PDB file of C-alpha atoms in Angstrom:
ATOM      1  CA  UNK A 272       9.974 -17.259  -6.643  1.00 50.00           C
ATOM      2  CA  UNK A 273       9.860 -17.036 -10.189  1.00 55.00           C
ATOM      3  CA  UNK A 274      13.796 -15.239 -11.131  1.00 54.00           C
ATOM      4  CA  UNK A 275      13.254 -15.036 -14.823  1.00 56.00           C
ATOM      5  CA  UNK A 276       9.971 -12.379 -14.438  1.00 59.00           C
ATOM      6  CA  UNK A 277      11.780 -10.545 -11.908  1.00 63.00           C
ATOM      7  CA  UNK A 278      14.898  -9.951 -14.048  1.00 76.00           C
ATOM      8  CA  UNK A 279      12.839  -9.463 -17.251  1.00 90.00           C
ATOM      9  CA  UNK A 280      13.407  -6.152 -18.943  1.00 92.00           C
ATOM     10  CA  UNK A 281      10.040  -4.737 -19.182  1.00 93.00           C
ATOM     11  CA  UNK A 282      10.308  -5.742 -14.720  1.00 94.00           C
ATOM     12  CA  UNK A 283      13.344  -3.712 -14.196  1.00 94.00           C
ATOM     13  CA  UNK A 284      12.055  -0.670 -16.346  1.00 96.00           C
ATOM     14  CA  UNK A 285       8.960  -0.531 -14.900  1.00 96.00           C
ATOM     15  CA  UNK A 286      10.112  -0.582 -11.492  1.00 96.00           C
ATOM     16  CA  UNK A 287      13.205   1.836 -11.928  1.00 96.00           C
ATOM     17  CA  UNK A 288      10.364   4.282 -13.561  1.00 97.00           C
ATOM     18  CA  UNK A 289       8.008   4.363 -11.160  1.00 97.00           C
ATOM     19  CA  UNK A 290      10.940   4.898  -7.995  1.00 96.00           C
ATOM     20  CA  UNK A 291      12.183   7.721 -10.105  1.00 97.00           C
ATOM     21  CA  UNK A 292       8.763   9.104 -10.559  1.00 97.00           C
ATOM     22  CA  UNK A 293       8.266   8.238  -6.845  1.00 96.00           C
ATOM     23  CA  UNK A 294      11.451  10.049  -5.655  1.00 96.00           C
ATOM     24  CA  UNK A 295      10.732  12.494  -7.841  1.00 97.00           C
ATOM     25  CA  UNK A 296       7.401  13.490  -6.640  1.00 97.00           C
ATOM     26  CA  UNK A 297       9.043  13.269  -3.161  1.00 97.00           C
ATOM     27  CA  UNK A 298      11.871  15.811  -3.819  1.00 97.00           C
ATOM     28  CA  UNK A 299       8.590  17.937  -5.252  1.00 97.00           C
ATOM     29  CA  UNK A 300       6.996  17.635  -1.977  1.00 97.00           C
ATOM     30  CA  UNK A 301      10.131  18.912   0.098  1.00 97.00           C
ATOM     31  CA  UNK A 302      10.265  21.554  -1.943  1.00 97.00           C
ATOM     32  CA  UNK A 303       6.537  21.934  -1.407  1.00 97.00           C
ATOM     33  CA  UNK A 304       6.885  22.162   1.662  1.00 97.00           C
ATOM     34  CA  UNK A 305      10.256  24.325   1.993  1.00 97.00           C
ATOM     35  CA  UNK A 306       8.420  27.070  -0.046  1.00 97.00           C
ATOM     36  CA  UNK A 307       5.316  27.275   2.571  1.00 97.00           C
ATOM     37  CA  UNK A 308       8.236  27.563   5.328  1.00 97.00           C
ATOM     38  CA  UNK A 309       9.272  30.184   3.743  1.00 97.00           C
ATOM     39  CA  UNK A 310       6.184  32.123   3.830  1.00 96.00           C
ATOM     40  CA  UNK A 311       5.496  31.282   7.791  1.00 95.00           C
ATOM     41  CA  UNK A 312       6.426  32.621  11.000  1.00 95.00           C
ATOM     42  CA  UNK A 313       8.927  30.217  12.893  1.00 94.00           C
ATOM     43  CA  UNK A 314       5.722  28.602  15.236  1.00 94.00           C
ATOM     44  CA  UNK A 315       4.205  27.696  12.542  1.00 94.00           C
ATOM     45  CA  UNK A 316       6.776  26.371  10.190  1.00 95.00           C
ATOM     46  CA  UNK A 317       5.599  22.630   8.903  1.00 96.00           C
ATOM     47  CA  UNK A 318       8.137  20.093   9.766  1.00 96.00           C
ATOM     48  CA  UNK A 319      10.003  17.997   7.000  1.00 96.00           C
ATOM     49  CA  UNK A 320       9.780  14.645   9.736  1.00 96.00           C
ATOM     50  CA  UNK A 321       6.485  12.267   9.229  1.00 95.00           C
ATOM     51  CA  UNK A 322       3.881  12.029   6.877  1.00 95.00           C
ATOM     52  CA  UNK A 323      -0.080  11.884   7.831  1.00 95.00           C
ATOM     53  CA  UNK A 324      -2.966  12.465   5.933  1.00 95.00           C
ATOM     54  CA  UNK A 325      -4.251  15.759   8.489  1.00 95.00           C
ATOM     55  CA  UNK A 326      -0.658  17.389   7.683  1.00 96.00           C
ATOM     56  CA  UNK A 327      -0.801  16.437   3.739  1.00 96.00           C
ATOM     57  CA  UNK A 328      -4.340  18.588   3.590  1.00 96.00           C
ATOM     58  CA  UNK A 329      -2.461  20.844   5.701  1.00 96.00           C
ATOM     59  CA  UNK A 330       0.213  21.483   3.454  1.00 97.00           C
ATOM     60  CA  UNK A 331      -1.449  21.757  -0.009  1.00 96.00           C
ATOM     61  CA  UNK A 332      -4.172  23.997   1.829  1.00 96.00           C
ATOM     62  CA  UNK A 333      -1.119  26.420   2.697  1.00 97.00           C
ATOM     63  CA  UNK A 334       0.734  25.901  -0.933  1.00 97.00           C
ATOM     64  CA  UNK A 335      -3.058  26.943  -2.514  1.00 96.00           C
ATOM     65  CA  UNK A 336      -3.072  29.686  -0.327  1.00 96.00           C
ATOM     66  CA  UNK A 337       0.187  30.872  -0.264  1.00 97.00           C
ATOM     67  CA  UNK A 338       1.144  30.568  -4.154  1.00 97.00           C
ATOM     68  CA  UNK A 339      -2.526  30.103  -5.439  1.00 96.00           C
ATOM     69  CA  UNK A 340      -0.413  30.362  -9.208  1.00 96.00           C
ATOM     70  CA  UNK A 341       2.472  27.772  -7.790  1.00 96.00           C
ATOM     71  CA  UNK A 342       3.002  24.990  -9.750  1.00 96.00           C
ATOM     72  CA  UNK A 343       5.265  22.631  -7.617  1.00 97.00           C
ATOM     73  CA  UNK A 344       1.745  20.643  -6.499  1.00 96.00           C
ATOM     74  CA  UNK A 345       0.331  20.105 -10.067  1.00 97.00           C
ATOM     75  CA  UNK A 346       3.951  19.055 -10.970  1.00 97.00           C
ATOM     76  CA  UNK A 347       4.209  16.477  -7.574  1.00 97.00           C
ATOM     77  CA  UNK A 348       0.989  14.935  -8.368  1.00 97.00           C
ATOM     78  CA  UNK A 349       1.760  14.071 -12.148  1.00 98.00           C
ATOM     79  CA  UNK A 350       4.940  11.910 -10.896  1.00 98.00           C
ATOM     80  CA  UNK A 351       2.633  10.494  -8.425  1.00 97.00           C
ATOM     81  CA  UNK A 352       0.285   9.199 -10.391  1.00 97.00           C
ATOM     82  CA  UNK A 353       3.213   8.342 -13.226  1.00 98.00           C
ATOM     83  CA  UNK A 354       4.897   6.147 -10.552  1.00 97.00           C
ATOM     84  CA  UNK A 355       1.220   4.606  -9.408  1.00 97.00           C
ATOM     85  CA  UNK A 356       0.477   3.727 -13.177  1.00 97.00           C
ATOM     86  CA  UNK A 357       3.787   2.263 -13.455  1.00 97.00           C
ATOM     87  CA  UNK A 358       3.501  -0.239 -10.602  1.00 96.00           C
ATOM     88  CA  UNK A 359       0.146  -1.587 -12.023  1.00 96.00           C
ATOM     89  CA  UNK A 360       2.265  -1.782 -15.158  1.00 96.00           C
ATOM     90  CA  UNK A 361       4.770  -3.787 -13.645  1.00 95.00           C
ATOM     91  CA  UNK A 362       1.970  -6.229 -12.277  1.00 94.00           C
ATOM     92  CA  UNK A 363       1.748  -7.491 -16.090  1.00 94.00           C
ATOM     93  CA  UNK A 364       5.415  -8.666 -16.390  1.00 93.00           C
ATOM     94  CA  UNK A 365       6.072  -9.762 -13.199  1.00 91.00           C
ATOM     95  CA  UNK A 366       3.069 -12.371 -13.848  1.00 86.00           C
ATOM     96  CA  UNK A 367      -0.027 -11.370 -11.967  1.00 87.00           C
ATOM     97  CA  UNK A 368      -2.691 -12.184 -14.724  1.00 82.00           C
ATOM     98  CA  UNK A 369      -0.879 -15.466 -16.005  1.00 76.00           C
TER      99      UNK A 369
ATOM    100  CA  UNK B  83      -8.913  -9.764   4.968  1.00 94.00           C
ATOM    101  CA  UNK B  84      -7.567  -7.120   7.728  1.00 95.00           C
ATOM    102  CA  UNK B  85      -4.188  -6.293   7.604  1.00 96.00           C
ATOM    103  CA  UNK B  86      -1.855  -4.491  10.601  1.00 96.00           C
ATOM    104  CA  UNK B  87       1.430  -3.461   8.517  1.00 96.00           C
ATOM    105  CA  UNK B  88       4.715  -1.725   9.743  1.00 95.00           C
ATOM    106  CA  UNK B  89       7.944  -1.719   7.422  1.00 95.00           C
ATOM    107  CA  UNK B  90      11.459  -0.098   7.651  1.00 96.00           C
ATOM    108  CA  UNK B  91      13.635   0.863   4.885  1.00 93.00           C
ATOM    109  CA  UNK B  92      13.677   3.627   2.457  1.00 91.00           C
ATOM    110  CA  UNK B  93      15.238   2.536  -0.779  1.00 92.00           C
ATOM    111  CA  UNK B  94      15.226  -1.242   0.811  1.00 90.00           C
ATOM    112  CA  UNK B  95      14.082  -2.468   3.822  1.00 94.00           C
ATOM    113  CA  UNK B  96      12.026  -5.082   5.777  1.00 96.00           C
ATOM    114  CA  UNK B  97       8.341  -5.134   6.280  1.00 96.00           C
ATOM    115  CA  UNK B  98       5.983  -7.392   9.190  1.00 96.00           C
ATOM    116  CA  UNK B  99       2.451  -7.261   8.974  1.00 97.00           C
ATOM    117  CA  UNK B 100      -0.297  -9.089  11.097  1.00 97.00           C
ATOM    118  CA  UNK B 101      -3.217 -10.640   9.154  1.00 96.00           C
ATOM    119  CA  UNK B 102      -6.943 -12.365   9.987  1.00 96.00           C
ATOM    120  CA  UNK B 103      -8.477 -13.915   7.135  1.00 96.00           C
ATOM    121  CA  UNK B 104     -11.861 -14.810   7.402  1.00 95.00           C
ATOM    122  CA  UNK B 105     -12.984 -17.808   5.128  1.00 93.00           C
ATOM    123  CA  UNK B 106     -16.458 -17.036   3.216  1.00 92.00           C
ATOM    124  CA  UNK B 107     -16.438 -20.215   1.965  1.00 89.00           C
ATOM    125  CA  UNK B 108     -16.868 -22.135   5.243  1.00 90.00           C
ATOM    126  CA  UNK B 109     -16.674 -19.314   8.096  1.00 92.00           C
ATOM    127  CA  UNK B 110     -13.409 -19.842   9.448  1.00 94.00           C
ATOM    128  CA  UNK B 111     -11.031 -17.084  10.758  1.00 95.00           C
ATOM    129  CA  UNK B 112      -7.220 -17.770  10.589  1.00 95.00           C
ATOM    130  CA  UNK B 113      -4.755 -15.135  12.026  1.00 96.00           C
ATOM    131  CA  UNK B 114      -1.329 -15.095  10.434  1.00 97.00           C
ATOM    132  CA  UNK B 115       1.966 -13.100  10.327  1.00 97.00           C
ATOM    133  CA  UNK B 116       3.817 -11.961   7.452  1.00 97.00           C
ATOM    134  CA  UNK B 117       7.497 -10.716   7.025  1.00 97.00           C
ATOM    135  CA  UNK B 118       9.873 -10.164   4.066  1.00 97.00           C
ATOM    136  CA  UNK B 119      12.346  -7.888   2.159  1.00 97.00           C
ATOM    137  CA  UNK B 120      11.244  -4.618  -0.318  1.00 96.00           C
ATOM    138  CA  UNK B 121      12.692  -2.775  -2.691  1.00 95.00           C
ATOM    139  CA  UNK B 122      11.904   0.365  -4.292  1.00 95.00           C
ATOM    140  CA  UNK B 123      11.134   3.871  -2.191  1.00 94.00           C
ATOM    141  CA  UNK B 124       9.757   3.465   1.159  1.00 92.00           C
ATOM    142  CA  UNK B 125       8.783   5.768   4.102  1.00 88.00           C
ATOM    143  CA  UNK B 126      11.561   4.934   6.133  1.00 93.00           C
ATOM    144  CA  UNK B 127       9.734   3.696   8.511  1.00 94.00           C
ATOM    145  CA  UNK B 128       5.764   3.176   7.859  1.00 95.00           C
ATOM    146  CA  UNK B 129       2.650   2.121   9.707  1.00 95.00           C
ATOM    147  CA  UNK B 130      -0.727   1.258   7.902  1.00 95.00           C
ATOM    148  CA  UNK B 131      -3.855  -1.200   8.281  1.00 96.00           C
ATOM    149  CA  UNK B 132      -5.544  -2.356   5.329  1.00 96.00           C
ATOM    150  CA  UNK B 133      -8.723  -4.476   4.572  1.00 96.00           C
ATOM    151  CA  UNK B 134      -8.963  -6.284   1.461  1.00 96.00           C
ATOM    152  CA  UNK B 135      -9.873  -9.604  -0.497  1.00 95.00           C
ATOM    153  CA  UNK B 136      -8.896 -13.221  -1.801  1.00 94.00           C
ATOM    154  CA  UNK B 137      -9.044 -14.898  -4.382  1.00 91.00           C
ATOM    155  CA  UNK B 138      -7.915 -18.671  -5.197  1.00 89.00           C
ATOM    156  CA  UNK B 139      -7.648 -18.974  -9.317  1.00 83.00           C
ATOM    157  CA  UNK B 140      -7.181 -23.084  -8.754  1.00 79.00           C
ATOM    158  CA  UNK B 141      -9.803 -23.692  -6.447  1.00 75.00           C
ATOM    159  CA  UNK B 142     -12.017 -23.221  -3.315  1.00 83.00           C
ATOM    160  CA  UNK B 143      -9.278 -21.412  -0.971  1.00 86.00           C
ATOM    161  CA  UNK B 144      -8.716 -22.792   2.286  1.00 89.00           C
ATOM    162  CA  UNK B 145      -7.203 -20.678   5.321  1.00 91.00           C
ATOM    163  CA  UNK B 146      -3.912 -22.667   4.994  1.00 91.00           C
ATOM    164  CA  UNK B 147      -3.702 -21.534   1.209  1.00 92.00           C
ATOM    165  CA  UNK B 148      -2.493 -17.989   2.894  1.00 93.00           C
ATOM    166  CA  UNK B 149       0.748 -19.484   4.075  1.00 95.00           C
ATOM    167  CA  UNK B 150       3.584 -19.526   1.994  1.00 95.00           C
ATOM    168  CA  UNK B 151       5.704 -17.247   0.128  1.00 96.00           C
ATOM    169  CA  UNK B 152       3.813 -14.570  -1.812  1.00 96.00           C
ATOM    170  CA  UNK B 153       5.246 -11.629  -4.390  1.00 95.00           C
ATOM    171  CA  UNK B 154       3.613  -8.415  -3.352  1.00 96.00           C
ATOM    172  CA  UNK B 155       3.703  -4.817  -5.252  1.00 96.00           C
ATOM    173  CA  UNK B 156       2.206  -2.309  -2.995  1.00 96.00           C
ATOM    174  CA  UNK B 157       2.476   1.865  -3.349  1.00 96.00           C
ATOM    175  CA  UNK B 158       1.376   4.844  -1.445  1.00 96.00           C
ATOM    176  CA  UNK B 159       0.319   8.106  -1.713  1.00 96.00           C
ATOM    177  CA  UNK B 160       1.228  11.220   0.796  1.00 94.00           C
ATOM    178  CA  UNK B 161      -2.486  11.754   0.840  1.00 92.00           C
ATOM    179  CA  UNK B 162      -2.678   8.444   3.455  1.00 88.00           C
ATOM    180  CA  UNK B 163      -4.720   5.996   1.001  1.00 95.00           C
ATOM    181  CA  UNK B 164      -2.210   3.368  -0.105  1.00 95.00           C
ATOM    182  CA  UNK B 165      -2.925  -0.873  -2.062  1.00 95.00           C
ATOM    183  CA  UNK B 166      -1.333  -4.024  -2.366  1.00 96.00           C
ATOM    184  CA  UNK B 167      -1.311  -6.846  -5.339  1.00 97.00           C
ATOM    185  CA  UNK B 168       0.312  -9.757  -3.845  1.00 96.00           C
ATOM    186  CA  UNK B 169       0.127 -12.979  -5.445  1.00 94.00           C
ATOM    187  CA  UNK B 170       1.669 -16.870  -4.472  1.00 93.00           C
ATOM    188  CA  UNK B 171       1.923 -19.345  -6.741  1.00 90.00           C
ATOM    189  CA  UNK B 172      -0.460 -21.551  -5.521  1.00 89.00           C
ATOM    190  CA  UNK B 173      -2.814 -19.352  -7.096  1.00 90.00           C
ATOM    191  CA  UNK B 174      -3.552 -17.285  -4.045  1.00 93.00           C
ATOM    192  CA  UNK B 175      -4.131 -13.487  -4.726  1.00 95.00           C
ATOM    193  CA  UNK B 176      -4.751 -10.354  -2.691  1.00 96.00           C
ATOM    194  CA  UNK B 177      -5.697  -7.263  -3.212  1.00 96.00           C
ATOM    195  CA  UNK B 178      -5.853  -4.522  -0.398  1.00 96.00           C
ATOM    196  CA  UNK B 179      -6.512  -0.921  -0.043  1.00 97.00           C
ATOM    197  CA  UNK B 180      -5.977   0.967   3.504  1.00 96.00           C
ATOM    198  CA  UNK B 181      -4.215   4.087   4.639  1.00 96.00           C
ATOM    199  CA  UNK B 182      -0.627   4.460   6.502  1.00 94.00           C
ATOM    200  CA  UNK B 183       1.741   6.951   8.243  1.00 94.00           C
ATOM    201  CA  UNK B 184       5.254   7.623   7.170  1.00 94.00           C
ATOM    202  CA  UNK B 185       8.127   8.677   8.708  1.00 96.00           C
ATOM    203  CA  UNK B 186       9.909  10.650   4.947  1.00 95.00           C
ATOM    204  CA  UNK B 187       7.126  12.517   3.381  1.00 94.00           C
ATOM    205  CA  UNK B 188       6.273  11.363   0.009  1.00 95.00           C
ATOM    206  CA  UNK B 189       4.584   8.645  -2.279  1.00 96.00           C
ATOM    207  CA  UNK B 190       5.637   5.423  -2.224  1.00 95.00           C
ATOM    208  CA  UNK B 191       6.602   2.197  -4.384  1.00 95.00           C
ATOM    209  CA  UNK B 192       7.422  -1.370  -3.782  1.00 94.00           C
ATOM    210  CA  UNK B 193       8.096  -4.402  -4.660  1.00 95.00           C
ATOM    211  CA  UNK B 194       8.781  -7.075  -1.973  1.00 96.00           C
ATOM    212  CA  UNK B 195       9.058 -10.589  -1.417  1.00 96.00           C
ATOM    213  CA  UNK B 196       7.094 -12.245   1.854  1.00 97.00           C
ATOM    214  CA  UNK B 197       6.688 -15.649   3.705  1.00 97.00           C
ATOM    215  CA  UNK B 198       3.503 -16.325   5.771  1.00 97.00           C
ATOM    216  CA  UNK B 199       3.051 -18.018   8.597  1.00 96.00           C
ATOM    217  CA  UNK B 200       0.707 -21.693   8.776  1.00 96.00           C
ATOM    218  CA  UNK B 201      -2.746 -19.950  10.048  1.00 95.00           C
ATOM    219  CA  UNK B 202      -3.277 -19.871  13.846  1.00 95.00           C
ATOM    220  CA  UNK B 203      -6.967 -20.707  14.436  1.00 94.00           C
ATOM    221  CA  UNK B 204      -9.043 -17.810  15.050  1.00 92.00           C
ATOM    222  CA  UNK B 205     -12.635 -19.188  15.480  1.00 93.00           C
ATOM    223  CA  UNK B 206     -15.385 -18.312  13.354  1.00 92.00           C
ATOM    224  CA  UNK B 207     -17.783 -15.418  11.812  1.00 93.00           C
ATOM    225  CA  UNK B 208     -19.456 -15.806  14.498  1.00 93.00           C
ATOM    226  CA  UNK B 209     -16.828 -15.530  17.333  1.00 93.00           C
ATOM    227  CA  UNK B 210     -15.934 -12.612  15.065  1.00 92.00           C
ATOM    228  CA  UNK B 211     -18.411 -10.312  14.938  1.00 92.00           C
ATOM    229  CA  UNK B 212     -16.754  -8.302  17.662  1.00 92.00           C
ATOM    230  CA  UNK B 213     -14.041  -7.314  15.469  1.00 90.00           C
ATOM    231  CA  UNK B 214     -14.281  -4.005  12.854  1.00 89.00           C
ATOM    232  CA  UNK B 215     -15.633  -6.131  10.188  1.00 91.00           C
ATOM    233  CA  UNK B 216     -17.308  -8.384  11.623  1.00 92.00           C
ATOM    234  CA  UNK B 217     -20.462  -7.662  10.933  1.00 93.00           C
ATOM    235  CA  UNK B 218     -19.711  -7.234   6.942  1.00 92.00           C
ATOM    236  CA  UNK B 219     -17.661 -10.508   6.809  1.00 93.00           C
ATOM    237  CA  UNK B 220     -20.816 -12.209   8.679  1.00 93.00           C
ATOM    238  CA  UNK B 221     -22.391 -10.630   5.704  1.00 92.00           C
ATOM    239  CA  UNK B 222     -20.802 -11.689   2.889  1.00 92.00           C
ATOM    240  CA  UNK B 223     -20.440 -15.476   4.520  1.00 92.00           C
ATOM    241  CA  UNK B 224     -24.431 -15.325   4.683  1.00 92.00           C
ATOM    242  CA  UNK B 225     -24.193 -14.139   0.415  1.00 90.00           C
ATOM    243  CA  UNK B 226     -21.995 -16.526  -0.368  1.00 87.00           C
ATOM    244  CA  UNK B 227     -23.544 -19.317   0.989  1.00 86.00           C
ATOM    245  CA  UNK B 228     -26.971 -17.862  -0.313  1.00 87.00           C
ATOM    246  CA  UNK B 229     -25.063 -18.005  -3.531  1.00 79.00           C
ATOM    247  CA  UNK B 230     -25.637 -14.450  -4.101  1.00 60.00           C
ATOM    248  CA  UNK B 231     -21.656 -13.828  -4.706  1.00 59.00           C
TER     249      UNK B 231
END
């Protein structure tokens, strides 16, 4: 394992961006989500546990419906795709096309 | 390649995955098992399977080109659909796309470090064609050698 491209600078910024934009858009998400609980009876609350792609449709089909002017999903996507775009970033320094 | 993953961890962690790679170069199917550390924000825990392609930069790849120790920087999206770069120094690299489960809800990042196993012989394209893709990797064997690809 190559040391010196892991510890490079542009490596270690990359990678602390895109967890920051990836916790970020996670702490967007639980929010997402606590704001459709909100809105819902008590049998139909969403649970905070586990992550599938039915119950991801699930929940931005509620947030469009239930805020159809909320922003918190716009806002969850952008770090999303910030934290994707910085991974492929990090590809570059950490060697991947040498 | 097909690609059975599971990890645990949520800022670090560990991650296993089971892999068959199936040669298009001479028709050979090894199976293999991967494990290794990560770091960055994980699921907690995560299950996905994943399909994706090979490529040897210095040279015809053989099935025992797989093992080894391999850098990998994979992410995740909510959504399900998730990739994977990973790359060896031999001059080995894969990239994958598939679609997971995870146990925190959001995206997710990585960067990890793996070892792979020597390749356990898994017969040929045409023992094969029972599995999912067995019928595309039969496929793309028959291009290859046809020299379309």
């Amino acid at each position: 394992m190559e040391m010196t491209n892991l510890i490079s600078f542009p490596a270690v910024a990359l990678f602390c961006l895109a967890c920051s934009c990836a916790i970020l858009s996670a702490f967007f998400l639980w929010q997402q989500i606590g704001e459709i609980n909100r809105k819902l009876p008590d049998n139909e609350q969403i649970s905070y546990w586990g992550m599938h792609p039915v119950k991801m449709a699930k929940i931005k089909r509620e947030y469009r419906r239930l805020y159809p002017f909320g922003k918190i999903d716009l806002l969850r996507r952008i770090l999303q795709y910030a934290a994707f775009v910085f991974l492929v970033l990090l590809l570059i320094p950490l060697g991947l096309f040498k | 390649m097909q690609s059975l993953n599971g990890s645990v961890g949520l800022v670090g962690g560990q991650q296993g995955s089971v892999q068959q790679v199936v040669n298009y170069n001479n028709g050979q199917v090894g199976n293999f098992f991967t494990g290794g550390l990560q770091g960055g924000w994980s699921g907690g825990a995560s299950a996905s399977v994943s399909v994706g392609f090979i490529y040897d930069t210095q040279g015809q790849f053989n099935n025992s080109d797989f093992s080894g120790p391999f850098q990998n920087v994979s992410g995740s999206a909510p959504e399900g659909p998730g990739g994977s770069v990973s790359w060896a120094s031999n001059g080995v690299k894969i990239v994958q796309g598939g679609v997971g489960v995870n146990l925190i809800p959001g995206p997710t990042g990585n960067y990890s470090y793996t070892l792979t196993s020597n390749p356990k012989p898994g017969g040929n394209v045409w023992t094969n064609l029972p599995s999912p893709l067995g019928v595309f990797d039969l496929a793309m064997y028959g291009l290859r050698k046809a020299g379309g690809c």
